[in-house]
């Protein structure tokens, strides 16, 4: 019984090792990873955005120099490109431990990214990642997930290469040998394509800097399909909002005339008989021989509730300045037209 | 005073003020003042807010405590201030409102007059007000997804309350012309509880 | 350096926050000059440097705004009320190119294009923050 169990376990382990080293997934993971590293590496190494984005990255905060940051970003980009080329050119099917080097390098890059991101998140959470240099998106869970994917992909590639090397040493037949990605694609084109599309979609989804290429168009398409959620009919018709009346007032001659008295923002507003009443508070300093007294006042404006800056540029506004306690009208002289000499103007 | 009496007295006061302003007020407008050269008038040494504002002070920070009508404010750079609300203080929190709407933890900007005891008697208080240059990243039911610098912000939209301005036109409650990808200036009230923003007005360019 | 009375420019101004701050502004930082604070009379100018100009591009709206770097001072005057505030330039902005042709008027006299951003302290000294936008004359 014991031997049966151990035999079963050994068979399962062998199957698992075999599927991991000879299957579709281990052959294509390096390809996907090479695509990702090739893209981010090329953007960092050759992209003009590297210089522009470098000062905004968390790395710049750590290194305290934009020039050093650019140098580090370019170097990392070059390392990513070398790893990508290695992953493409040295598949596990080579059957030697050397084939594990690109996977190990990719895993090391992934681990390095994770460490950098954790440090950046702790010390400069508002900075951008700099992960693809053209990217000014902040460090979020997606950034971490993508770095973790690089680490995992690198580990899988390295493990498969080592497994293949170990199997190559232990067997002479070609049956158990791992296949390179180009052979797998030739033999299983549809399944391979499906896997590549799926894994690329996941990586694109984890890349915040690619959002504008898919997320925004998708949202636009959804609006076109289901209609704009804010249709004009639901907005309360053509009524002029209070804010539009305030805007009209603040650009009127009445506001100019009363502004020496007004101190507050809008205190209250209400509608009555087609008028929109806007109430402010202020202080009226009576001019007198002894300097005058300051009286708290209410400054009231009445405007046609149906007009806005779209319909009139020079509204007629009724204005009253009344004593806050007694309700007595004050400051009439402020509301009279005055002759004012012109001064040199800008513009 | 009961709540009912309070409401009736407020309504009575509004009626009185309406009669005052509509009935006997001065009409100021183009027809009343004739052909004043607007530009010349603006540049003239007219009575302006300068003298008063020279005496005014400004307070910024988070409200740490509310003692009756006094707000204790901790400035963002560590300074402390006391803001005294008065009957004449205008209070904005998404809309003109009253002191009852202010909560501990709210952000505040206040303009007022410094008092001898070190407090600031507020003329105007804006609570949680934000004005951000954003890009519209998504339009959902009752919300906008906005990007502001490195941040993604949810903008809560209230049909009929949220207003929009298109290419400098007057504010309207019609939000149907908002488009994904547009640059938008968003003036709104920040919600400390979930870090979202209630959009009060959204202005989009050309 | 004191604020002067020589005409410099005219246009629209909005407001923004900077320095340590609360809410969505908390990430704003000290601005392009590193010294910007919401509670000080500061402002952002679209041509504070060449790098700044490359972002704001006011020329695309026909505004060939002159260079005024960090520390420049300006008098900003509300076109409608005449209220004035003296500010120091401590940041780059606004992004003028996104708002070409937008106008804010006073009795039919209009100022076009966003040419200035003010801190809440400066903006509230000449207008109300809830207004969001003001037409201004700028002197130096």
XYZ file of C-alpha atoms in Angstrom:
693
model
C 0.000 0.000 0.000
C 2.763 2.277 0.990
C 4.629 1.531 -2.190
C 1.462 2.145 -4.195
C 0.993 5.556 -2.593
C 4.571 6.497 -3.050
C 4.403 5.306 -6.636
C 1.316 7.406 -7.279
C 2.924 10.439 -5.677
C 6.050 9.978 -7.676
C 4.019 9.604 -10.885
C 2.037 12.751 -10.132
C 5.200 14.718 -9.386
C 6.721 13.484 -12.591
C 3.602 14.485 -14.561
C 3.626 17.870 -12.910
C 7.296 18.430 -13.633
C 6.776 17.236 -17.156
C 3.804 19.537 -17.772
C 5.643 22.452 -16.194
C 8.698 21.940 -18.317
C 7.247 20.719 -21.564
C 3.817 22.349 -21.634
C 2.440 25.401 -23.289
C 2.560 27.676 -20.262
C 6.284 27.407 -19.513
C 7.092 27.926 -23.161
C 4.970 31.035 -23.510
C 5.524 32.723 -20.121
C 9.038 33.848 -21.147
C 7.581 35.248 -24.381
C 4.980 37.319 -22.541
C 7.535 38.447 -19.992
C 9.970 39.377 -22.754
C 7.247 41.450 -24.389
C 6.602 43.361 -21.163
C 10.263 43.876 -20.293
C 11.096 44.736 -23.900
C 8.446 47.456 -23.951
C 9.227 49.020 -20.556
C 12.981 48.685 -21.156
C 12.843 50.291 -24.606
C 10.704 53.174 -23.340
C 13.138 53.799 -20.466
C 16.278 53.442 -22.589
C 15.269 55.220 -25.771
C 12.175 57.260 -24.862
C 12.381 61.050 -24.768
C 9.938 60.956 -21.881
C 12.590 59.573 -19.552
C 14.248 62.969 -19.128
C 10.902 64.742 -18.780
C 9.415 62.284 -16.307
C 12.531 61.594 -14.248
C 12.116 64.532 -11.832
C 8.560 63.426 -11.019
C 9.512 59.896 -10.049
C 10.000 58.598 -6.548
C 13.495 57.583 -7.636
C 14.392 61.251 -8.126
C 13.344 61.942 -4.535
C 15.544 59.090 -3.330
C 18.576 60.051 -5.434
C 18.017 63.816 -5.124
C 19.229 64.372 -8.657
C 17.396 64.310 -11.967
C 20.568 63.482 -13.900
C 21.354 60.463 -11.725
C 17.720 59.392 -11.983
C 17.839 59.489 -15.777
C 21.068 57.462 -15.709
C 19.583 54.844 -13.385
C 16.357 54.639 -15.406
C 18.315 54.173 -18.659
C 20.515 51.499 -17.051
C 17.501 49.609 -15.715
C 15.911 49.931 -19.161
C 19.007 48.380 -20.734
C 18.950 45.536 -18.189
C 15.273 44.909 -18.971
C 16.049 44.784 -22.688
C 18.925 42.317 -22.170
C 16.686 40.108 -20.013
C 13.954 40.294 -22.671
C 16.356 39.252 -25.440
C 17.647 36.436 -23.226
C 14.134 35.171 -22.521
C 13.386 35.091 -26.237
C 16.662 33.556 -27.362
C 17.334 31.074 -24.559
C 14.160 29.034 -24.043
C 14.094 26.225 -21.489
C 14.400 23.771 -24.385
C 18.102 24.535 -24.545
C 18.336 22.112 -21.669
C 21.197 23.784 -19.891
C 21.297 25.630 -16.601
C 22.505 28.703 -18.492
C 18.994 29.009 -19.949
C 17.785 29.872 -16.456
C 19.851 33.080 -16.399
C 17.328 35.351 -18.185
C 14.552 34.069 -15.895
C 16.684 34.691 -12.827
C 17.513 38.179 -14.130
C 13.835 38.936 -14.742
C 12.903 37.662 -11.284
C 15.653 39.794 -9.770
C 14.332 42.839 -11.659
C 10.801 42.061 -10.405
C 12.019 41.730 -6.824
C 13.978 44.967 -7.190
C 10.902 46.757 -8.557
C 8.819 45.524 -5.616
C 11.382 46.734 -3.110
C 11.648 50.106 -4.856
C 7.872 50.465 -4.998
C 7.475 49.634 -1.304
C 10.126 52.184 -0.397
C 8.645 54.788 -2.772
C 5.155 54.204 -1.439
C 6.414 54.811 2.076
C 8.618 57.824 1.390
C 7.065 59.583 -1.619
C 3.521 58.292 -2.135
C 2.563 61.180 -4.423
C 5.405 60.595 -6.884
C 5.036 58.581 -10.037
C 6.595 55.163 -10.401
C 8.740 55.747 -13.463
C 8.113 52.111 -14.328
C 7.812 52.843 -18.018
C 9.177 56.407 -18.022
C 6.353 57.717 -20.152
C 4.173 57.084 -17.180
C 3.115 59.767 -14.739
C 0.552 57.604 -12.978
C 0.957 57.209 -9.232
C 2.040 54.048 -7.432
C -1.056 51.932 -6.852
C -1.874 48.277 -6.298
C -1.692 47.786 -10.063
C 1.946 48.906 -10.107
C 2.740 46.401 -7.379
C 0.808 43.660 -9.169
C 2.734 44.224 -12.399
C 6.079 44.080 -10.589
C 4.909 40.902 -8.828
C 3.973 39.455 -12.246
C 7.526 40.143 -13.471
C 8.921 38.385 -10.390
C 6.573 35.416 -10.799
C 7.153 35.189 -14.567
C 10.916 35.291 -14.061
C 10.725 32.611 -11.360
C 8.586 30.349 -13.557
C 10.947 30.800 -16.513
C 14.010 30.076 -14.383
C 12.379 27.056 -12.697
C 11.328 25.595 -16.031
C 14.785 26.074 -17.505
C 16.369 24.378 -14.500
C 13.767 21.600 -14.627
C 14.414 21.067 -18.329
C 18.164 20.977 -17.722
C 17.662 18.429 -14.943
C 15.413 16.264 -17.164
C 17.848 16.551 -20.057
C 20.594 15.211 -17.838
C 18.416 12.329 -16.604
C 16.905 11.117 -19.877
C 18.064 10.460 -23.372
C 14.721 10.486 -25.176
C 13.320 13.555 -26.898
C 9.799 12.950 -25.506
C 10.377 14.683 -22.197
C 12.323 17.641 -23.576
C 10.898 21.116 -23.266
C 9.855 22.858 -26.428
C 10.806 26.419 -27.376
C 8.007 28.959 -27.709
C 8.142 29.048 -31.523
C 7.533 25.296 -31.747
C 4.633 25.493 -29.298
C 3.049 28.303 -31.295
C 3.428 26.300 -34.495
C 1.942 23.156 -32.965
C -0.882 24.764 -30.987
C -1.523 28.106 -32.705
C -5.035 28.786 -31.383
C -4.412 27.822 -27.778
C -1.140 29.757 -27.826
C -2.817 32.814 -29.287
C -5.528 32.596 -26.631
C -2.946 32.353 -23.861
C -0.915 35.255 -25.262
C -3.991 37.443 -25.650
C -5.212 36.655 -22.160
C -1.892 37.262 -20.454
C -1.289 40.440 -22.487
C -4.741 41.694 -21.513
C -3.928 41.106 -17.842
C -0.631 42.978 -18.153
C -2.242 45.850 -20.066
C -4.898 45.997 -17.363
C -2.153 46.304 -14.767
C -0.443 49.140 -16.665
C -1.976 52.451 -15.588
C -0.041 54.275 -18.304
C -1.966 52.399 -20.983
C -5.387 53.385 -19.618
C -5.835 56.135 -22.169
C -5.498 53.600 -24.965
C -8.197 51.224 -23.761
C -9.978 52.322 -20.611
C -11.127 55.737 -21.801
C -12.203 54.511 -25.270
C -14.091 51.697 -23.534
C -15.868 54.156 -21.252
C -16.642 56.414 -24.241
C -18.081 53.429 -26.084
C -20.205 52.537 -23.077
C -21.614 56.089 -22.985
C -22.418 55.865 -26.693
C -24.042 52.503 -26.196
C -26.110 53.234 -23.108
C -26.488 57.004 -23.463
C -25.147 59.875 -21.378
C -26.180 59.424 -17.748
C -26.767 63.165 -17.397
C -29.352 63.876 -20.036
C -30.462 67.469 -20.328
C -34.114 66.677 -19.663
C -33.327 65.429 -16.154
C -31.433 68.596 -15.302
C -34.452 70.646 -14.319
C -35.219 72.205 -17.684
C -33.971 75.616 -18.625
C -34.215 77.207 -15.155
C -31.312 79.516 -14.395
C -29.363 78.139 -11.399
C -28.784 80.430 -8.421
C -25.042 80.215 -9.095
C -25.643 81.689 -12.571
C -27.554 84.606 -11.039
C -24.721 85.175 -8.544
C -22.267 85.074 -11.440
C -24.347 87.649 -13.323
C -24.467 89.861 -10.237
C -20.743 89.669 -9.552
C -20.057 90.903 -13.080
C -22.516 93.790 -12.934
C -22.238 97.492 -12.300
C -24.445 97.009 -9.241
C -21.813 94.759 -7.679
C -19.174 97.319 -8.447
C -21.262 100.042 -6.829
C -22.041 98.069 -3.688
C -18.708 96.311 -3.260
C -17.203 98.905 -0.897
C -19.848 97.818 1.597
C -20.062 94.063 0.986
C -17.868 91.942 3.261
C -19.375 88.456 3.137
C -20.071 85.850 0.534
C -23.656 84.957 -0.335
C -25.524 84.591 2.961
C -29.000 83.714 1.766
C -31.076 83.605 -1.385
C -34.711 83.110 -2.210
C -37.182 83.630 -5.013
C -40.296 85.748 -4.888
C -42.590 87.042 -7.621
C -40.138 86.229 -10.397
C -37.285 87.933 -8.570
C -34.260 86.209 -7.239
C -33.121 87.909 -4.057
C -29.465 87.577 -3.066
C -28.462 88.654 0.414
C -24.970 89.607 1.545
C -23.779 91.269 4.713
C -21.359 94.111 5.120
C -20.260 97.153 6.988
C -21.160 100.693 6.042
C -18.755 103.263 7.368
C -20.567 106.564 7.494
C -18.353 109.448 6.520
C -18.494 112.176 9.129
C -16.359 114.794 10.739
C -15.346 112.438 13.499
C -14.508 109.609 11.189
C -18.022 108.177 11.159
C -19.484 105.039 12.668
C -19.446 101.541 11.219
C -22.920 100.027 10.868
C -23.554 96.389 10.102
C -25.770 96.226 7.056
C -27.587 93.737 4.878
C -26.878 94.222 1.183
C -29.717 92.990 -0.992
C -29.811 92.483 -4.704
C -32.880 91.581 -6.757
C -32.430 90.200 -10.253
C -34.744 88.741 -12.840
C -34.644 85.011 -12.072
C -34.690 84.108 -15.763
C -31.598 85.959 -16.989
C -27.950 84.945 -16.975
C -24.707 86.136 -18.539
C -25.786 84.305 -21.697
C -28.842 86.511 -22.137
C -27.609 89.879 -20.902
C -24.238 91.459 -20.233
C -25.613 94.500 -18.435
C -28.471 93.475 -16.174
C -30.650 95.953 -14.328
C -30.208 95.058 -10.686
C -32.222 96.418 -7.793
C -30.012 97.119 -4.823
C -30.800 98.009 -1.244
C -28.409 98.489 1.629
C -30.283 98.350 4.914
C -29.208 98.591 8.517
C -28.974 95.048 9.843
C -30.838 95.953 13.050
C -33.341 98.627 12.105
C -33.984 97.833 8.436
C -33.426 101.500 7.595
C -31.994 102.141 4.115
C -28.433 103.504 4.159
C -25.553 104.285 1.830
C -27.686 105.674 -0.989
C -24.780 107.783 -2.243
C -22.793 104.642 -3.112
C -25.457 103.599 -5.547
C -25.381 106.827 -7.542
C -23.425 107.208 -10.742
C -20.168 109.119 -10.329
C -17.744 110.695 -12.747
C -14.481 108.804 -12.567
C -11.283 109.795 -14.324
C -9.666 107.106 -16.441
C -6.292 105.607 -15.589
C -3.902 103.720 -17.867
C -5.180 100.235 -18.444
C -3.644 96.881 -19.041
C -4.617 94.750 -21.976
C -37.995 80.177 20.409
C -39.518 77.111 18.769
C -38.428 75.853 15.400
C -41.780 76.914 13.959
C -41.362 80.436 15.285
C -37.829 80.501 13.919
C -38.999 79.526 10.454
C -41.862 82.033 10.495
C -39.571 84.809 11.648
C -37.086 83.915 8.876
C -39.897 83.961 6.311
C -41.157 87.269 7.740
C -37.686 88.764 7.507
C -37.290 87.550 3.932
C -40.646 89.153 3.028
C -39.585 92.405 4.600
C -36.233 92.356 2.798
C -37.895 91.449 -0.508
C -40.250 94.419 -0.174
C -37.288 96.639 0.624
C -35.168 95.619 -2.318
C -37.877 95.212 -4.951
C -40.054 98.080 -3.799
C -37.871 101.006 -3.005
C -34.374 100.107 -4.078
C -32.093 101.853 -6.490
C -31.850 100.200 -9.871
C -28.267 99.892 -10.951
C -27.678 98.841 -14.496
C -26.884 100.050 -17.934
C -30.166 101.919 -18.280
C -29.821 103.645 -14.940
C -26.235 104.731 -15.260
C -26.121 105.535 -18.935
C -22.987 105.274 -20.981
C -20.243 104.961 -18.398
C -17.057 103.651 -19.918
C -16.799 100.406 -18.040
C -13.032 100.091 -18.402
C -12.449 103.678 -17.296
C -14.664 103.157 -14.293
C -12.788 100.029 -13.242
C -9.414 101.682 -13.406
C -10.502 104.750 -11.492
C -9.609 105.479 -7.864
C -13.082 104.582 -6.748
C -13.980 103.474 -3.253
C -12.682 99.932 -3.220
C -12.320 97.011 -0.903
C -8.648 97.828 -0.400
C -8.799 99.613 2.943
C -11.007 96.973 4.500
C -9.070 94.066 3.066
C -5.819 95.608 4.181
C -7.208 95.160 7.684
C -8.601 91.703 6.991
C -6.867 88.446 7.618
C -7.076 84.958 6.202
C -7.239 81.619 7.977
C -6.595 78.189 6.471
C -6.620 74.734 8.046
C -8.645 71.886 9.544
C -11.285 72.474 12.201
C -10.140 70.691 15.354
C -12.892 71.832 17.708
C -16.152 73.735 17.640
C -16.938 75.765 20.789
C -20.324 77.321 20.178
C -19.689 79.873 17.464
C -15.893 79.658 17.705
C -13.982 77.329 15.396
C -10.556 76.145 16.513
C -8.432 75.758 13.398
C -5.112 73.970 12.970
C -3.307 75.443 9.976
C -1.652 73.138 7.461
C 1.738 74.520 8.463
C 1.148 73.972 12.177
C -0.205 77.410 13.065
C -3.369 77.726 15.151
C -6.249 80.177 14.859
C -9.690 80.830 16.375
C -12.436 81.813 13.966
C -15.454 83.573 15.461
C -18.671 83.162 13.493
C -21.164 86.015 13.715
C -24.688 86.692 12.452
C -23.091 88.435 9.501
C -20.740 85.590 8.543
C -21.489 83.867 5.250
C -20.877 80.127 5.412
C -20.366 78.001 2.313
C -20.286 74.238 2.351
C -21.310 73.166 -1.110
C -23.929 75.920 -0.952
C -24.705 78.881 1.305
C -25.557 77.281 4.626
C -25.469 77.803 8.386
C -22.963 77.096 11.147
C -24.855 73.890 11.974
C -23.460 72.301 8.808
C -19.838 72.644 9.952
C -18.193 69.533 11.412
C -14.968 68.854 13.243
C -12.380 67.628 10.759
C -13.632 69.849 7.949
C -11.141 71.935 5.995
C -11.637 75.675 6.046
C -10.705 78.950 4.423
C -11.916 82.079 6.199
C -11.674 85.781 5.533
C -12.257 88.104 8.444
C -11.120 90.869 10.724
C -8.544 90.234 13.447
C -9.879 91.001 16.934
C -7.822 92.295 19.848
C -8.146 88.931 21.635
C -6.424 87.149 18.747
C -9.526 85.591 17.229
C -10.641 86.359 13.694
C -14.223 87.589 13.308
C -15.154 85.917 10.059
C -16.831 87.764 7.216
C -16.883 84.699 5.020
C -16.101 81.059 5.688
C -15.698 78.427 2.976
C -15.784 74.905 4.348
C -14.164 72.032 2.436
C -14.093 74.114 -0.740
C -11.749 72.861 -3.446
C -11.041 74.152 -6.938
C -9.118 71.661 -9.029
C -7.789 71.433 -12.548
C -8.840 67.920 -13.573
C -9.391 65.665 -16.534
C -12.647 63.749 -16.874
C -11.734 60.054 -16.924
C -15.171 58.556 -16.641
C -18.833 59.487 -16.434
C -21.083 57.252 -14.388
C -24.494 57.455 -12.863
C -24.327 60.314 -10.327
C -20.561 60.449 -10.393
C -17.588 61.588 -12.388
C -14.169 59.957 -12.345
C -11.597 62.704 -12.346
C -7.831 62.715 -12.458
C -6.142 65.511 -10.543
C -2.361 65.419 -10.758
C -1.386 61.928 -9.647
C -4.745 61.350 -7.989
C -7.957 59.767 -9.082
C -10.906 61.528 -7.492
C -14.561 60.592 -7.449
C -16.791 63.597 -8.103
C -20.319 63.152 -6.773
C -22.871 64.728 -9.061
C -26.304 65.882 -7.957
C -28.612 66.547 -10.904
C -30.201 69.946 -10.477
C -27.545 71.072 -7.985
C -24.329 70.485 -9.869
C -23.824 73.153 -12.523
C -21.674 73.192 -15.607
C -20.174 75.918 -17.719
C -19.164 75.197 -21.295
C -16.468 77.373 -22.888
C -17.178 80.325 -20.629
C -20.934 80.323 -21.056
C -23.305 80.904 -18.151
C -23.729 78.148 -15.588
C -26.388 75.618 -16.399
C -27.717 72.510 -14.719
C -27.388 70.661 -18.047
C -24.455 68.242 -17.650
C -25.102 66.290 -20.818
C -22.279 67.956 -22.758
C -19.536 66.668 -20.469
C -17.183 64.358 -22.324
C -14.552 61.861 -21.270
C -11.068 63.249 -21.821
C -12.042 66.908 -21.334
C -9.976 69.167 -19.096
C -12.310 70.446 -16.418
C -12.044 72.929 -13.593
C -14.008 71.481 -10.707
C -15.198 73.625 -7.834
C -16.702 71.512 -5.131
C -16.963 70.465 -1.528
C -14.530 67.829 -0.312
C -15.982 65.014 1.799
C -13.450 64.099 4.498
C -15.223 60.789 5.164
C -14.449 59.166 1.816
C -12.128 61.720 0.186
C -14.553 62.279 -2.674
C -15.731 65.689 -3.868
C -19.304 66.908 -4.272
C -19.136 68.748 -7.578
C -20.757 72.176 -7.369
C -19.621 73.537 -10.688
C -17.614 72.022 -13.473
C -16.190 74.238 -16.195
C -14.895 72.782 -19.405
C -13.018 74.583 -22.152
C -13.357 74.453 -25.877
C 9.946 94.499 -3.834
C 6.713 96.447 -3.814
C 3.789 96.030 -6.144
C 3.635 98.743 -8.792
C 1.059 100.334 -11.071
C 2.504 99.623 -14.517
C 0.119 97.635 -16.681
C 1.308 94.107 -17.293
C -1.574 91.983 -18.504
C -5.295 91.347 -18.208
C -7.366 88.203 -18.241
C -9.155 85.689 -16.100
C -7.890 84.318 -12.824
C -8.921 81.211 -10.963
C -7.617 79.843 -7.663
C -5.674 76.781 -6.586
C -4.149 75.386 -3.431
C -0.509 74.679 -2.665
C 1.867 73.968 0.193
C 0.771 71.678 2.993
C -2.977 71.443 2.685
C -6.050 69.367 3.401
C -8.239 67.285 1.103
C -7.317 66.708 -2.533
C -4.856 69.601 -2.211
C -2.680 67.655 0.194
C -0.509 66.470 -2.673
C 0.011 69.917 -4.162
C 3.391 70.625 -2.546
C 5.215 73.930 -2.691
C 4.641 74.433 -6.409
C 7.200 75.082 -9.127
C 9.150 77.485 -6.913
C 8.893 75.300 -3.817
C 7.568 78.104 -1.625
C 3.883 78.293 -2.537
C 1.387 78.366 0.347
C -2.397 78.551 0.204
C -2.567 80.941 3.153
C -0.115 83.454 1.636
C -0.742 86.038 -1.061
C 0.810 83.982 -3.818
C 0.046 83.279 -7.440
C 0.922 81.089 -10.406
C 2.072 82.637 -13.689
C 1.971 80.771 -17.039
C 5.471 81.905 -17.974
C 7.366 81.392 -14.725
C 10.050 79.504 -16.694
C 10.582 77.867 -20.082
C 9.541 74.485 -18.681
C 6.412 76.130 -17.306
C 5.644 77.783 -20.647
C 5.924 74.422 -22.383
C 3.106 73.153 -20.179
C 0.773 76.162 -20.144
C 1.326 77.366 -23.756
C -0.657 80.639 -23.541
C 0.642 81.487 -27.043
C -1.798 78.909 -28.404
C -4.544 81.285 -27.237
C -2.728 84.318 -28.675
C -1.342 85.397 -25.291
C 2.386 86.070 -25.541
C 2.734 86.491 -21.820
C 6.154 87.793 -20.716
C 8.476 85.815 -18.434
C 8.071 86.586 -14.743
C 9.969 84.124 -12.607
C 9.684 82.963 -9.012
C 9.539 85.898 -6.623
C 8.074 88.426 -9.090
C 5.387 90.605 -7.524
C 2.166 91.782 -9.135
C -0.862 93.836 -8.234
C -4.024 92.017 -9.181
C -7.152 94.115 -9.530
C -10.682 92.755 -9.769
C -12.093 94.294 -12.919
C -15.610 94.596 -11.508
C -15.042 95.730 -7.933
C -11.633 97.373 -8.157
C -10.412 95.382 -5.163
C -6.663 94.832 -5.368
C -4.186 92.395 -3.875
C -0.408 92.288 -4.123
C 0.932 88.816 -4.833
C 4.240 86.999 -5.272
C 4.681 84.450 -8.062
C 5.539 81.072 -6.539
C 4.167 78.546 -9.033
C 3.513 77.765 -12.664
C -0.021 77.911 -14.038
C -2.764 77.930 -15.103
C -2.817 75.673 -18.179
C -3.992 78.507 -20.416
C -4.137 76.389 -23.567
C -7.029 74.312 -22.204
C -9.314 77.326 -21.983
C -8.638 79.378 -25.122
C -11.281 81.984 -25.804
C -13.053 81.696 -22.462
C -14.232 85.133 -21.368
C -15.308 86.681 -18.089
C -16.967 90.063 -18.357
C -17.895 93.121 -16.353
C -20.800 94.996 -17.855
C -19.882 93.805 -21.289
C -16.142 94.556 -20.972
C -14.633 91.104 -21.221
C -11.310 89.587 -20.268
C -10.392 86.472 -22.184
C -8.129 83.524 -21.382
C -6.887 82.247 -18.056
C -3.625 84.020 -17.384
C -3.269 83.760 -13.616
C -4.005 81.458 -10.698
C -4.229 82.798 -7.155
C -3.918 81.096 -3.792
C -7.123 81.035 -1.694
C -5.733 83.859 0.472
C -5.101 86.113 -2.528
C -8.296 85.205 -4.384
C -10.514 85.723 -1.338
C -8.980 89.159 -0.814
C -10.550 90.386 -4.047
C -13.505 88.036 -4.480
C -15.345 85.038 -3.138
C -13.812 81.568 -3.451
C -17.178 80.119 -4.461
C -17.105 82.325 -7.576
C -14.186 80.321 -8.924
C -13.215 82.820 -11.605
C -12.625 86.573 -11.778
C -11.727 89.041 -14.527
C -8.601 90.947 -13.491
C -6.112 93.582 -14.483
C -2.523 92.836 -13.540
C 0.017 95.550 -12.729
C 3.641 95.371 -11.650
